[in-house]
């Protein structure tokens, strides 16, 4: 039936538009800056710790050993890196799916229903967009410590479930993408509100939902401050905290077992960014239209 | 209204709105408002060596606004904000306009390439740049030595803030660019045709049609940047390990709050600092919103 209003309609380019070579070259130069550290990471993960210091940083050494590095990354400390990877996936997936669903339901509720206190509730959340998460993190830690939640996965997942900007985005999106006439028609056909939400609204909200999901996924995947303060059991660490603990070991000196740590930090870093980069490439058209909704409306 | 629904259905519908909103709002109260309130509460107490915890009213706040460590931390972050944010947003704007101009070859590759750093955890970004900055083994130092040039002191006292700004810029230009680009894509083609009809050139169109249309999106990116820069933590916390003499444990306000809570065990004072920091960010954000709104309605 009706399709949601496209948020970012693709304009047809004038066919006579000429391409500009100077502009393209300037932008390629900018691109080089953005890709340089990633290029370095790719090269560096093929090197031993020794070669990281002895060979030129932006080119391969004489003895590339990517596979050996990967194997060592996964087996160091009885495979703790695998734990970190799985923890990160678990925290990120549970948080982002939960946050997206909560934001979708609430955004839909605020967009399509009038009830007592709706304006106040929404404005409260809108104001909360400005409260920085790290300013909240320390009091949250103290509260969680009293509740016995510190050093459990809940300490990471629960705070990530509330995404005020996600709610704002879903409300804007619901307003545009769900025509009231469809809701009325479904009600006349006798569908309950819950059924209307799950079978009709959620489907129309899908692109916005994917946007919130993807951005919460990135935020949780990349989260460092919250797990840093909430967790002290290495088996519960996400990749970010794990890598920084390895980096600290690597920097503490070349003595003994820590001398090979740097290669592991580098290879682990490369492995940690691959899933997100792939997710973004695959889901491009969703996050772009979703972001457009947030950036255009007031 | 042409359609009348049965009274019972209407009653259910009235209840539906709050029910959709409830799960989010309950978690919002528990995980957002409660920690804020708890921080406010804790900030009114002090732990004494003798006699345990005592109510001290606003003493902690009086202490905080006179605390040179906090003042320097906030000052550093403010300086960072004033320099880094304009550079980042200007670059994002230029890139978005270039992408939207239709003059670029390889536009898709360039767009994705500039956006990719956003998917990189700040921990990994700081580790990579920390290595690239290195005065002994970093590739820039290696190149300078080969060319007999002085080795750039990226990690020295005078360069550090700039080096941090570079990392943050690298991470977030692409994200801001995508928000602005998505907003540009929603400008209707007719506006360009009308402007061209009136004799406007490409520059004139960018200035008089595109920029005004970008205002809401620019405001959004500016707000996120305020929130982001004032809670700067991850990058300095990681670079601290490679440059411990330059980055102290109170280098940024957020780092200071963390140090107070987790190494100084000064829970109440840490809550005060967190609360104050949140307040500074909210005030700065509102100031920006108010200025923007005043400009919009002359």
Coordinates of C-alpha atoms in Angstrom, one line a residue:
Chain A
X1 CA 0.0 0.0 0.0
X2 CA 1.3 3.4 1.0
X3 CA 5.0 3.7 1.3
X4 CA 6.7 6.0 3.7
X5 CA 7.7 9.4 2.5
X6 CA 11.3 9.1 1.4
X7 CA 13.3 11.4 3.6
X8 CA 16.2 11.9 1.2
X9 CA 14.7 11.9 -2.3
X10 CA 17.4 11.3 -4.8
X11 CA 17.6 14.3 -7.0
X12 CA 18.2 13.7 -10.7
X13 CA 21.4 15.4 -11.6
X14 CA 21.5 17.5 -14.6
X15 CA 22.9 15.3 -17.3
X16 CA 25.2 18.0 -18.6
X17 CA 27.0 18.4 -15.2
X18 CA 30.7 18.3 -15.9
X19 CA 33.2 16.6 -13.6
X20 CA 35.9 18.8 -12.1
X21 CA 39.4 17.3 -12.0
X22 CA 40.9 19.8 -9.6
X23 CA 38.1 19.3 -7.1
X24 CA 38.4 15.6 -7.4
X25 CA 42.2 15.8 -6.8
X26 CA 41.7 18.0 -3.8
X27 CA 39.1 15.5 -2.3
X28 CA 41.4 12.6 -3.0
X29 CA 44.1 14.3 -1.1
X30 CA 41.6 14.7 1.8
X31 CA 40.7 11.1 1.4
X32 CA 44.4 10.1 1.8
X33 CA 44.5 11.8 5.2
X34 CA 41.5 9.9 6.4
X35 CA 42.8 6.6 5.1
X36 CA 46.5 7.1 6.2
X37 CA 46.1 5.7 9.8
X38 CA 44.1 2.8 8.5
X39 CA 46.7 2.1 5.9
X40 CA 49.3 2.2 8.6
X41 CA 47.3 -0.2 10.7
X42 CA 47.0 -2.7 7.8
X43 CA 50.7 -2.6 7.2
X44 CA 51.6 -2.7 10.9
X45 CA 49.5 -5.7 11.6
X46 CA 51.8 -7.7 9.3
X47 CA 54.8 -6.9 11.4
X48 CA 56.5 -8.3 14.4
X49 CA 56.9 -6.0 17.4
X50 CA 60.6 -5.7 16.4
X51 CA 59.8 -4.7 12.9
X52 CA 57.3 -2.2 14.2
X53 CA 60.2 -0.3 15.5
X54 CA 62.9 -1.1 13.0
X55 CA 61.2 -0.8 9.6
X56 CA 59.6 2.2 7.9
X57 CA 56.1 2.7 9.3
X58 CA 54.2 3.1 6.0
X59 CA 55.6 0.1 4.2
X60 CA 55.9 -3.7 4.7
X61 CA 58.9 -5.2 6.4
X62 CA 61.0 -8.0 4.9
X63 CA 59.2 -10.6 6.9
X64 CA 55.4 -10.1 6.8
X65 CA 53.6 -12.3 9.4
X66 CA 49.9 -11.3 9.4
X67 CA 48.7 -14.8 10.1
X68 CA 51.1 -15.4 12.9
X69 CA 50.0 -12.2 14.5
X70 CA 46.3 -13.1 14.1
X71 CA 47.0 -16.5 15.6
X72 CA 48.9 -15.0 18.5
X73 CA 46.2 -12.4 19.1
X74 CA 43.6 -15.0 19.5
X75 CA 45.7 -17.3 21.7
X76 CA 47.4 -14.8 24.0
X77 CA 46.3 -15.2 27.7
X78 CA 44.3 -18.4 26.9
X79 CA 42.3 -16.7 24.2
X80 CA 41.1 -13.7 26.2
X81 CA 40.8 -11.7 23.0
X82 CA 38.0 -14.1 21.8
X83 CA 36.2 -13.3 25.1
X84 CA 36.5 -9.6 24.5
X85 CA 35.2 -10.0 20.9
X86 CA 32.2 -12.1 22.0
X87 CA 31.5 -9.7 24.9
X88 CA 31.6 -6.7 22.6
X89 CA 29.2 -8.4 20.1
X90 CA 26.9 -9.4 22.9
X91 CA 26.9 -5.9 24.6
X92 CA 26.5 -4.2 21.3
X93 CA 23.7 -6.4 19.8
X94 CA 21.6 -6.5 23.0
X95 CA 22.0 -2.8 23.6
X96 CA 21.3 -1.7 20.1
X97 CA 18.3 -3.9 19.4
X98 CA 16.8 -3.0 22.8
X99 CA 17.5 0.7 22.4
X100 CA 16.1 0.8 18.9
X101 CA 12.9 -1.0 19.9
X102 CA 12.4 1.2 23.0
X103 CA 13.0 4.3 21.0
X104 CA 10.7 3.2 18.2
X105 CA 7.8 2.4 20.6
X106 CA 8.2 5.7 22.5
X107 CA 8.8 7.7 19.3
X108 CA 5.6 6.2 17.8
X109 CA 3.7 6.9 21.1
X110 CA 4.8 10.5 21.2
X111 CA 4.2 11.1 17.5
X112 CA 0.8 9.5 17.1
X113 CA -1.0 9.8 20.4
X114 CA -2.0 12.7 22.6
X115 CA -2.1 12.1 26.3
X116 CA -1.6 13.9 29.6
X117 CA 2.0 14.9 30.1
X118 CA 3.2 13.9 26.6
X119 CA 4.7 17.3 25.9
X120 CA 6.5 17.4 29.3
X121 CA 7.8 13.9 28.9
X122 CA 9.2 14.5 25.4
X123 CA 10.8 17.8 26.3
X124 CA 12.4 16.2 29.3
X125 CA 14.0 13.6 27.0
X126 CA 14.9 16.3 24.5
X127 CA 16.7 18.2 27.2
X128 CA 18.5 15.0 28.1
X129 CA 20.1 14.9 24.7
X130 CA 22.4 17.6 26.0
X131 CA 23.5 15.8 29.2
X132 CA 26.8 14.2 28.4
X133 CA 26.9 10.4 29.0
X134 CA 30.3 10.6 30.7
X135 CA 29.0 13.1 33.2
X136 CA 26.3 10.6 34.0
X137 CA 28.7 7.6 34.1
X138 CA 30.3 8.3 37.5
X139 CA 26.9 8.7 39.4
X140 CA 25.6 5.7 37.5
X141 CA 28.6 3.7 38.6
X142 CA 27.9 4.8 42.2
X143 CA 24.2 3.8 42.0
X144 CA 25.1 0.5 40.3
X145 CA 27.6 -0.2 43.0
X146 CA 24.9 0.2 45.6
X147 CA 22.6 -2.1 43.6
X148 CA 25.3 -4.7 43.1
X149 CA 25.3 -4.4 39.3
X150 CA 28.9 -3.3 39.0
X151 CA 31.1 -5.9 37.2
X152 CA 28.2 -7.5 35.5
X153 CA 27.1 -7.3 31.8
X154 CA 24.0 -5.3 33.0
X155 CA 26.3 -2.4 33.9
X156 CA 27.1 -2.0 30.2
X157 CA 23.8 -2.9 28.7
X158 CA 21.3 -1.0 30.9
X159 CA 22.7 2.5 30.4
X160 CA 23.0 1.9 26.6
X161 CA 19.3 1.1 26.3
X162 CA 18.3 4.7 26.9
X163 CA 19.1 6.7 23.8
X164 CA 17.4 10.2 23.9
X165 CA 18.6 11.1 20.5
X166 CA 17.2 7.8 19.1
X167 CA 13.8 8.7 20.6
X168 CA 13.9 12.1 19.0
X169 CA 14.9 10.6 15.6
X170 CA 12.1 8.0 15.8
X171 CA 9.5 10.6 16.7
X172 CA 10.5 12.7 13.7
X173 CA 10.6 9.7 11.5
X174 CA 7.2 8.3 12.8
X175 CA 5.5 11.6 12.1
X176 CA 6.5 11.5 8.4
X177 CA 6.6 7.8 7.7
X178 CA 3.3 6.6 9.2
X179 CA 0.2 8.2 7.7
X180 CA -2.7 8.6 10.2
X181 CA -5.1 7.3 7.6
X182 CA -3.4 3.8 7.7
X183 CA -3.8 3.8 11.5
X184 CA -7.4 4.8 11.2
X185 CA -8.1 2.1 8.6
X186 CA -6.5 -0.6 10.7
X187 CA -8.5 0.5 13.7
X188 CA -11.8 0.4 11.7
X189 CA -10.8 -3.2 10.7
X190 CA -10.7 -3.9 14.4
X191 CA -6.9 -4.3 14.9
X192 CA -5.7 -3.6 18.5
X193 CA -3.1 -0.9 19.1
X194 CA -0.3 -3.4 19.9
X195 CA -1.0 -5.3 16.7
X196 CA -1.1 -2.1 14.7
X197 CA 2.3 -1.2 16.1
X198 CA 4.0 -4.5 15.5
X199 CA 2.5 -5.4 12.1
X200 CA 2.2 -1.9 10.5
X201 CA 4.1 0.8 12.3
X202 CA 7.3 -1.1 12.9
X203 CA 7.5 -2.0 9.2
X204 CA 7.1 1.6 8.1
X205 CA 9.6 2.7 10.7
X206 CA 12.2 0.2 9.5
X207 CA 14.7 2.6 7.9
X208 CA 14.7 4.9 11.0
X209 CA 14.9 1.8 13.2
X210 CA 18.0 0.6 11.4
X211 CA 19.6 4.0 11.8
X212 CA 19.1 4.1 15.5
X213 CA 20.2 0.5 15.7
X214 CA 23.3 1.1 13.8
X215 CA 24.4 4.2 15.7
X216 CA 23.7 2.6 19.1
X217 CA 25.7 -0.4 17.8
X218 CA 28.6 1.8 17.0
X219 CA 28.3 3.7 20.3
X220 CA 28.3 0.5 22.3
X221 CA 30.9 -1.3 20.2
X222 CA 33.2 1.7 20.6
X223 CA 32.3 2.5 24.2
X224 CA 35.3 2.8 26.5
X225 CA 34.5 5.1 29.4
X226 CA 31.5 3.1 30.8
X227 CA 33.1 -0.4 30.7
X228 CA 36.3 1.1 31.9
X229 CA 34.7 2.2 35.2
X230 CA 32.1 -0.5 35.5
X231 CA 34.2 -3.6 34.9
X232 CA 37.4 -5.0 36.5
X233 CA 37.2 -8.6 35.5
X234 CA 39.1 -9.0 32.2
X235 CA 36.8 -11.8 31.2
X236 CA 33.9 -9.2 31.0
X237 CA 35.9 -6.6 29.1
X238 CA 34.8 -5.4 25.7
X239 CA 37.5 -5.1 23.0
X240 CA 38.2 -1.4 23.7
X241 CA 39.1 -1.9 27.4
X242 CA 40.9 -5.1 26.6
X243 CA 43.0 -3.4 23.9
X244 CA 43.9 -0.5 26.1
X245 CA 45.0 -2.8 28.9
X246 CA 47.2 -4.6 26.4
X247 CA 48.5 -1.3 25.2
X248 CA 49.4 -0.3 28.8
X249 CA 51.3 -3.6 29.1
X250 CA 53.1 -3.0 25.8
X251 CA 54.1 0.5 26.9
X252 CA 55.3 -0.6 30.4
X253 CA 58.5 -1.8 28.9
X254 CA 60.0 -4.4 26.7
X255 CA 60.8 -6.7 29.5
X256 CA 59.7 -10.3 29.5
X257 CA 56.4 -11.4 28.2
X258 CA 55.2 -7.9 27.4
X259 CA 57.8 -7.3 24.7
X260 CA 55.6 -8.8 22.0
X261 CA 52.5 -7.1 23.1
X262 CA 52.6 -4.2 20.6
X263 CA 52.1 -6.4 17.6
X264 CA 49.1 -7.9 19.4
X265 CA 47.6 -4.5 20.1
X266 CA 48.0 -3.5 16.5
X267 CA 46.5 -6.7 15.1
X268 CA 43.7 -6.7 17.6
X269 CA 42.9 -3.2 16.7
X270 CA 42.6 -4.2 13.0
X271 CA 40.3 -7.1 13.9
X272 CA 38.2 -4.9 16.1
X273 CA 37.3 -2.4 13.4
X274 CA 36.5 -4.8 10.6
X275 CA 32.9 -5.8 11.7
X276 CA 31.7 -2.2 12.0
X277 CA 33.2 -1.1 8.7
X278 CA 31.5 -3.9 7.0
X279 CA 28.2 -3.2 8.7
X280 CA 28.4 0.5 7.6
X281 CA 29.2 -0.5 4.0
X282 CA 26.3 -2.9 3.8
X283 CA 23.7 -0.7 5.4
X284 CA 24.6 2.6 3.9
X285 CA 21.3 3.5 2.4
X286 CA 19.6 3.1 5.7
X287 CA 21.8 5.2 7.9
X288 CA 21.9 8.0 5.4
X289 CA 18.2 8.5 5.1
X290 CA 17.8 8.2 8.8
X291 CA 20.4 10.8 9.5
X292 CA 18.7 13.1 7.0
X293 CA 15.6 13.0 9.1
X294 CA 17.4 14.1 12.2
X295 CA 19.3 16.9 10.5
X296 CA 16.5 18.5 8.6
X297 CA 13.7 18.7 11.1
X298 CA 13.7 21.0 14.1
Chain B
X1 CA -14.2 13.5 12.0
X2 CA -16.1 11.2 9.7
X3 CA -15.3 8.1 11.6
X4 CA -16.6 7.4 15.0
X5 CA -15.1 4.6 17.1
X6 CA -16.8 2.7 19.8
X7 CA -16.2 4.3 23.3
X8 CA -14.4 1.2 24.6
X9 CA -12.0 1.3 21.7
X10 CA -11.4 5.0 22.3
X11 CA -10.6 4.3 25.9
X12 CA -8.1 1.7 24.9
X13 CA -6.6 4.1 22.5
X14 CA -6.1 6.7 25.1
X15 CA -4.2 4.2 27.3
X16 CA -2.1 3.1 24.3
X17 CA 0.0 6.2 24.0
X18 CA 1.3 6.1 27.6
X19 CA 1.9 2.4 27.2
X20 CA 4.1 2.8 24.2
X21 CA 6.1 5.5 25.9
X22 CA 6.3 3.8 29.3
X23 CA 9.2 1.3 28.8
X24 CA 11.5 4.0 27.5
X25 CA 10.4 6.5 30.1
X26 CA 10.8 4.1 33.1
X27 CA 14.4 3.3 32.0
X28 CA 14.9 7.0 31.3
X29 CA 13.9 7.9 34.9
X30 CA 16.0 5.1 36.4
X31 CA 19.1 5.5 34.3
X32 CA 19.1 9.2 33.5
X33 CA 17.3 11.2 36.0
X34 CA 18.1 9.0 39.0
X35 CA 21.9 9.2 38.5
X36 CA 21.6 13.0 37.9
X37 CA 19.7 13.3 41.1
X38 CA 22.1 11.0 43.0
X39 CA 25.0 13.1 41.8
X40 CA 23.3 16.2 43.0
X41 CA 22.6 14.6 46.3
X42 CA 26.2 13.2 46.8
X43 CA 27.7 16.6 45.9
X44 CA 26.2 18.0 49.1
X45 CA 28.3 15.8 51.3
X46 CA 31.9 15.4 52.3
X47 CA 33.8 12.5 53.6
X48 CA 35.7 13.5 56.7
X49 CA 38.5 11.6 58.3
X50 CA 36.7 11.8 61.6
X51 CA 33.0 11.4 61.9
X52 CA 32.3 9.9 58.5
X53 CA 30.2 11.6 55.8
X54 CA 28.9 15.0 56.7
X55 CA 26.4 17.3 55.0
X56 CA 28.2 20.4 53.8
X57 CA 25.7 22.2 51.6
X58 CA 27.4 23.9 48.6
X59 CA 30.9 23.7 50.0
X60 CA 32.0 21.2 47.3
X61 CA 30.8 23.7 44.6
X62 CA 32.7 26.5 46.3
X63 CA 35.8 24.3 46.3
X64 CA 35.3 23.2 42.7
X65 CA 35.0 26.7 41.2
X66 CA 38.2 27.6 42.9
X67 CA 40.0 24.4 42.2
X68 CA 42.9 25.3 39.8
X69 CA 43.1 21.7 38.5
X70 CA 39.4 21.9 37.4
X71 CA 39.7 25.4 36.1
X72 CA 42.7 24.4 33.9
X73 CA 40.9 21.3 32.7
X74 CA 37.8 23.2 31.7
X75 CA 40.0 26.0 30.2
X76 CA 41.9 23.5 28.1
X77 CA 38.7 21.9 26.9
X78 CA 37.3 25.3 26.1
X79 CA 40.3 26.2 24.0
X80 CA 40.1 22.8 22.3
X81 CA 36.5 23.5 21.5
X82 CA 37.1 26.9 20.1
X83 CA 39.7 25.7 17.7
X84 CA 38.8 22.1 16.9
X85 CA 35.1 22.5 16.3
X86 CA 35.2 25.3 13.7
X87 CA 37.9 23.5 11.8
X88 CA 36.0 20.2 11.9
X89 CA 32.6 21.7 10.9
X90 CA 34.1 23.8 8.2
X91 CA 35.9 20.8 6.7
X92 CA 32.7 18.8 7.0
X93 CA 30.7 21.6 5.3
X94 CA 33.2 21.9 2.4
X95 CA 33.3 18.1 1.9
X96 CA 29.5 18.0 1.9
X97 CA 29.2 20.8 -0.6
X98 CA 31.8 19.2 -2.8
X99 CA 30.0 15.9 -2.7
X100 CA 26.6 17.6 -3.5
X101 CA 28.0 19.6 -6.3
X102 CA 28.0 16.6 -8.6
X103 CA 31.4 17.7 -9.9
X104 CA 33.3 14.9 -8.3
X105 CA 34.6 11.7 -9.8
X106 CA 34.6 8.7 -7.5
X107 CA 32.1 10.5 -5.2
X108 CA 30.9 7.3 -3.5
X109 CA 34.4 6.1 -2.7
X110 CA 35.4 9.5 -1.3
X111 CA 32.2 9.8 0.8
X112 CA 32.6 6.4 2.3
X113 CA 36.3 6.8 2.8
X114 CA 35.9 10.0 4.8
X115 CA 33.2 8.5 6.9
X116 CA 35.0 5.3 7.7
X117 CA 37.0 6.7 10.7
X118 CA 33.6 7.2 12.5
X119 CA 33.4 3.4 12.7
X120 CA 36.8 3.2 14.4
X121 CA 36.7 3.1 18.2
X122 CA 38.4 6.1 19.7
X123 CA 40.6 3.8 21.6
X124 CA 42.0 2.4 18.4
X125 CA 42.1 5.9 16.8
X126 CA 44.2 7.1 19.7
X127 CA 46.5 4.1 19.6
X128 CA 47.1 4.5 15.9
X129 CA 47.7 8.2 16.0
X130 CA 49.8 7.8 19.1
X131 CA 52.1 5.5 17.2
X132 CA 52.1 7.7 14.1
X133 CA 53.0 10.7 16.3
X134 CA 55.9 8.9 17.9
X135 CA 59.2 10.9 18.0
X136 CA 61.4 7.8 17.7
X137 CA 59.7 5.2 15.5
X138 CA 56.6 7.1 14.1
X139 CA 56.7 7.3 10.3
X140 CA 56.7 11.2 10.3
X141 CA 59.7 11.1 12.6
X142 CA 61.4 8.5 10.3
X143 CA 60.7 10.6 7.2
X144 CA 62.0 13.8 8.8
X145 CA 65.2 12.1 9.9
X146 CA 65.7 10.8 6.4
X147 CA 65.2 14.3 4.9
X148 CA 67.4 15.8 7.6
X149 CA 64.6 17.9 9.0
X150 CA 63.8 18.5 12.6
X151 CA 61.6 15.8 14.1
X152 CA 58.1 17.2 14.8
X153 CA 57.2 17.0 18.5
X154 CA 53.6 16.0 18.1
X155 CA 53.6 14.7 21.7
X156 CA 55.3 17.7 23.2
X157 CA 53.6 20.1 25.6
X158 CA 53.0 22.8 23.1
X159 CA 51.7 20.4 20.3
X160 CA 49.6 18.0 22.4
X161 CA 46.3 19.9 22.3
X162 CA 46.6 20.2 18.5
X163 CA 47.5 16.5 18.2
X164 CA 44.4 15.6 20.2
X165 CA 42.3 18.0 18.1
X166 CA 43.7 16.2 15.0
X167 CA 42.5 12.8 16.3
X168 CA 39.1 14.0 17.2
X169 CA 38.8 15.8 13.8
X170 CA 39.9 12.7 12.0
X171 CA 37.2 10.7 13.8
X172 CA 34.2 13.0 13.4
X173 CA 34.6 15.0 10.1
X174 CA 32.9 12.2 8.2
X175 CA 30.0 11.8 10.6
X176 CA 29.3 15.6 10.4
X177 CA 29.8 15.6 6.7
X178 CA 27.2 12.9 6.3
X179 CA 24.6 14.8 8.3
X180 CA 25.2 17.9 6.3
X181 CA 25.3 16.0 3.0
X182 CA 22.0 14.2 3.8
X183 CA 20.4 17.6 4.6
X184 CA 21.7 19.0 1.2
X185 CA 20.1 16.1 -0.6
X186 CA 16.7 17.1 0.6
X187 CA 16.8 20.6 -1.0
X188 CA 14.2 20.5 -3.8
X189 CA 15.7 20.7 -7.3
X190 CA 13.2 23.5 -8.2
X191 CA 15.0 25.9 -5.8
X192 CA 18.2 25.5 -7.8
X193 CA 16.4 26.0 -11.1
X194 CA 14.7 29.1 -9.8
X195 CA 18.0 30.5 -8.5
X196 CA 19.7 29.7 -11.9
X197 CA 16.8 31.3 -13.7
X198 CA 17.5 34.5 -11.6
X199 CA 21.1 34.3 -12.8
X200 CA 22.8 32.9 -9.7
X201 CA 26.1 31.0 -10.3
X202 CA 27.3 27.9 -8.5
X203 CA 28.9 30.0 -5.7
X204 CA 25.9 32.2 -5.3
X205 CA 23.6 29.1 -5.1
X206 CA 25.9 27.5 -2.4
X207 CA 25.8 30.7 -0.4
X208 CA 22.2 31.8 -0.8
X209 CA 20.3 28.6 -1.2
X210 CA 22.3 25.7 0.3
X211 CA 23.7 27.4 3.4
X212 CA 20.4 28.7 4.7
X213 CA 18.8 25.3 4.1
X214 CA 21.7 23.7 6.1
X215 CA 21.1 25.7 9.2
X216 CA 19.2 23.1 11.3
X217 CA 21.7 20.4 10.3
X218 CA 24.6 22.7 11.2
X219 CA 23.0 23.5 14.5
X220 CA 22.7 19.8 15.3
X221 CA 26.3 19.1 14.4
X222 CA 27.4 22.1 16.6
X223 CA 25.4 20.8 19.5
X224 CA 26.9 17.3 19.3
X225 CA 30.3 18.9 19.1
X226 CA 29.8 20.9 22.2
X227 CA 28.8 17.8 24.1
X228 CA 31.6 15.8 22.6
X229 CA 34.5 18.2 23.3
X230 CA 33.6 19.1 26.8
X231 CA 33.6 15.4 27.8
X232 CA 36.9 14.7 26.1
X233 CA 38.3 11.6 27.9
X234 CA 39.3 8.6 25.7
X235 CA 41.9 10.2 23.6
X236 CA 43.9 12.0 26.3
X237 CA 43.5 9.0 28.6
X238 CA 45.2 6.8 26.0
X239 CA 47.9 9.3 24.9
X240 CA 48.7 9.8 28.6
X241 CA 50.5 6.4 28.4
X242 CA 52.8 7.6 25.6
X243 CA 53.3 11.1 27.0
X244 CA 52.8 10.9 30.8
X245 CA 54.8 14.1 31.4
X246 CA 52.5 16.2 29.2
X247 CA 49.1 14.8 30.0
X248 CA 48.3 14.9 33.7
X249 CA 45.5 13.1 35.4
X250 CA 43.5 16.4 35.4
X251 CA 44.3 17.3 31.8
X252 CA 40.6 17.5 30.9
X253 CA 37.7 18.1 33.3
X254 CA 36.4 14.6 32.6
X255 CA 39.7 13.0 33.2
X256 CA 39.9 14.9 36.5
X257 CA 36.4 13.6 37.6
X258 CA 37.5 10.1 36.7
X259 CA 40.7 10.4 38.7
X260 CA 38.9 11.8 41.7
X261 CA 36.4 9.0 41.7
X262 CA 38.6 6.0 40.9
X263 CA 42.1 6.8 42.2
X264 CA 41.4 9.5 44.7
X265 CA 38.4 7.8 46.2
X266 CA 36.8 11.3 46.5
X267 CA 33.3 10.1 45.5
X268 CA 31.5 13.2 46.7
X269 CA 33.8 15.7 45.0
X270 CA 33.8 13.6 41.8
X271 CA 30.0 13.8 41.8
X272 CA 30.3 17.6 42.2
X273 CA 32.7 17.9 39.3
X274 CA 30.6 15.6 37.1
X275 CA 27.5 17.5 37.9
X276 CA 29.1 20.9 37.3
X277 CA 30.6 19.6 34.0
X278 CA 27.1 18.5 32.9
X279 CA 25.8 21.9 33.8
X280 CA 28.4 23.7 31.8
X281 CA 27.5 21.6 28.8
X282 CA 23.8 22.1 29.1
X283 CA 24.3 25.9 29.5
X284 CA 26.6 26.1 26.5
X285 CA 24.1 24.1 24.4
X286 CA 21.2 26.3 25.4
X287 CA 23.2 29.4 24.7
X288 CA 23.8 28.1 21.2
X289 CA 20.2 27.2 20.7
X290 CA 19.0 30.5 21.9
X291 CA 21.4 32.5 19.7
X292 CA 20.4 30.4 16.7
X293 CA 16.7 30.9 17.4
X294 CA 17.2 34.6 17.8
X295 CA 19.0 34.8 14.5
X296 CA 16.2 32.9 12.8
X297 CA 13.4 35.2 13.9
X298 CA 14.6 38.8 13.5

